[in-house]
């Protein structure tokens, strides 16, 4: 499916980060976890390579996940953005479309939904 692509996971719930990271690693991806936007920004700045994709939660302690998209795209505009959120209304999906999000996954999610997203995005 891939050649060990790099994926950033941003979610303030450590259990979600761990679950998603384990799913990604089982699919032979490399996963970096962040629990806040500030932490994710530091990882993006200091990471030696660009990220092929990012799973981004919307509701975070230091802001809205949409705020990270421009930072990711600034480093590499090819980075695929996947929103993972319990907030799955028309407003959120509309904003996601405006922001250029590539895929939207509602919480709770499972390995099948993650795999479908990765396959859809050809990662």
Coordinates of C-alpha atoms in Angstrom, one line a residue:
X1 CA 0.0 0.0 0.0
X2 CA 2.9 2.4 0.7
X3 CA 6.6 2.9 1.2
X4 CA 6.4 3.9 4.9
X5 CA 4.7 7.3 4.5
X6 CA 4.7 9.8 7.3
X7 CA 1.5 10.7 9.0
X8 CA 0.8 13.3 11.7
X9 CA -2.0 12.6 14.2
X10 CA -3.4 15.5 16.1
X11 CA -6.0 14.8 18.8
X12 CA -6.1 15.9 22.4
X13 CA -7.4 12.5 23.6
X14 CA -4.3 10.4 24.1
X15 CA -6.3 7.1 23.7
X16 CA -7.4 8.3 20.2
X17 CA -3.8 9.1 19.3
X18 CA -2.6 5.8 20.5
X19 CA -5.4 3.9 18.7
X20 CA -4.9 5.7 15.4
X21 CA -1.1 5.5 15.7
X22 CA -1.3 1.7 16.2
X23 CA -3.8 1.3 13.3
X24 CA -1.4 3.3 11.0
X25 CA 1.7 1.4 12.2
X26 CA -0.2 -1.9 11.5
X27 CA -0.7 -0.7 8.0
X28 CA 3.1 0.1 7.7
X29 CA 2.9 3.9 8.1
X30 CA 5.1 6.0 10.3
X31 CA 3.0 8.0 12.8
X32 CA 3.8 11.1 14.9
X33 CA 1.3 12.2 17.6
X34 CA 0.5 15.6 18.9
X35 CA -2.1 16.6 21.5
X36 CA -2.3 20.3 20.9
X37 CA -1.9 22.6 17.9
X38 CA 1.2 24.1 19.4
X39 CA 2.8 20.7 19.8
X40 CA 1.8 19.8 16.2
X41 CA 3.4 23.0 14.9
X42 CA 6.7 22.2 16.6
X43 CA 6.7 18.7 15.1
X44 CA 6.0 20.1 11.6
X45 CA 8.8 22.6 12.0
X46 CA 11.4 20.1 13.3
X47 CA 10.4 17.0 11.4
X48 CA 13.1 16.1 8.9
X49 CA 10.6 15.2 6.1
X50 CA 7.2 16.4 5.1
X51 CA 4.0 14.6 6.1
X52 CA 2.2 12.7 3.5
X53 CA -1.1 13.1 5.5
X54 CA -2.4 14.4 8.7
X55 CA -5.4 13.2 10.8
X56 CA -6.6 16.3 12.6
X57 CA -9.2 16.6 15.3
X58 CA -11.3 19.8 15.3
X59 CA -11.9 20.5 19.0
X60 CA -8.5 21.0 20.7
X61 CA -7.5 22.7 23.9
X62 CA -5.6 25.5 22.1
X63 CA -7.9 26.1 19.1
X64 CA -9.6 24.5 16.2
X65 CA -7.9 21.9 14.1
X66 CA -8.6 23.9 10.9
X67 CA -5.9 26.3 12.2
X68 CA -3.2 23.8 11.5
X69 CA -4.0 23.2 7.8
X70 CA -2.2 26.2 6.5
X71 CA 0.9 25.3 8.4
X72 CA 0.9 21.8 7.0
X73 CA 0.2 23.0 3.4
X74 CA 2.9 25.6 3.8
X75 CA 5.5 22.9 4.3
X76 CA 4.1 20.7 1.5
X77 CA 0.9 21.5 -0.3
X78 CA 0.6 17.8 -1.3
X79 CA -0.1 16.8 2.4
X80 CA -3.5 15.2 2.6
X81 CA -5.7 16.4 5.4
X82 CA -8.1 14.1 7.1
X83 CA -10.5 15.5 9.7
X84 CA -11.4 13.1 12.6
X85 CA -14.2 14.6 14.7
X86 CA -17.3 13.9 16.7
X87 CA -18.5 17.3 15.4
X88 CA -20.0 16.1 12.1
X89 CA -22.6 18.7 11.2
X90 CA -23.2 20.6 8.0
X91 CA -21.2 23.6 9.4
X92 CA -18.1 21.5 10.1
X93 CA -18.3 19.7 6.7
X94 CA -18.8 23.0 4.9
X95 CA -15.8 24.5 6.7
X96 CA -13.8 21.4 5.9
X97 CA -14.6 21.8 2.2
X98 CA -13.7 25.5 2.3
X99 CA -10.3 24.7 4.0
X100 CA -9.4 22.1 1.3
X101 CA -9.8 19.1 3.6
X102 CA -9.4 15.8 1.6
X103 CA -11.4 13.5 3.8
X104 CA -13.7 13.7 6.8
X105 CA -14.1 10.8 9.3
X106 CA -16.7 10.9 12.1
X107 CA -15.8 9.7 15.6
X108 CA -16.1 7.0 16.7
X109 CA -14.0 5.4 13.9
X110 CA -12.5 1.9 13.3
X111 CA -9.7 0.4 11.3
X112 CA -11.9 -0.1 8.3
X113 CA -12.8 3.6 8.1
X114 CA -9.1 4.6 8.4
X115 CA -8.2 2.1 5.7
X116 CA -10.9 3.4 3.4
X117 CA -9.7 7.0 3.8
X118 CA -6.1 6.0 3.1
X119 CA -7.1 4.0 0.0
X120 CA -9.3 6.8 -1.3
X121 CA -6.4 9.2 -0.9
X122 CA -4.0 6.7 -2.6
X123 CA -1.6 6.6 0.3

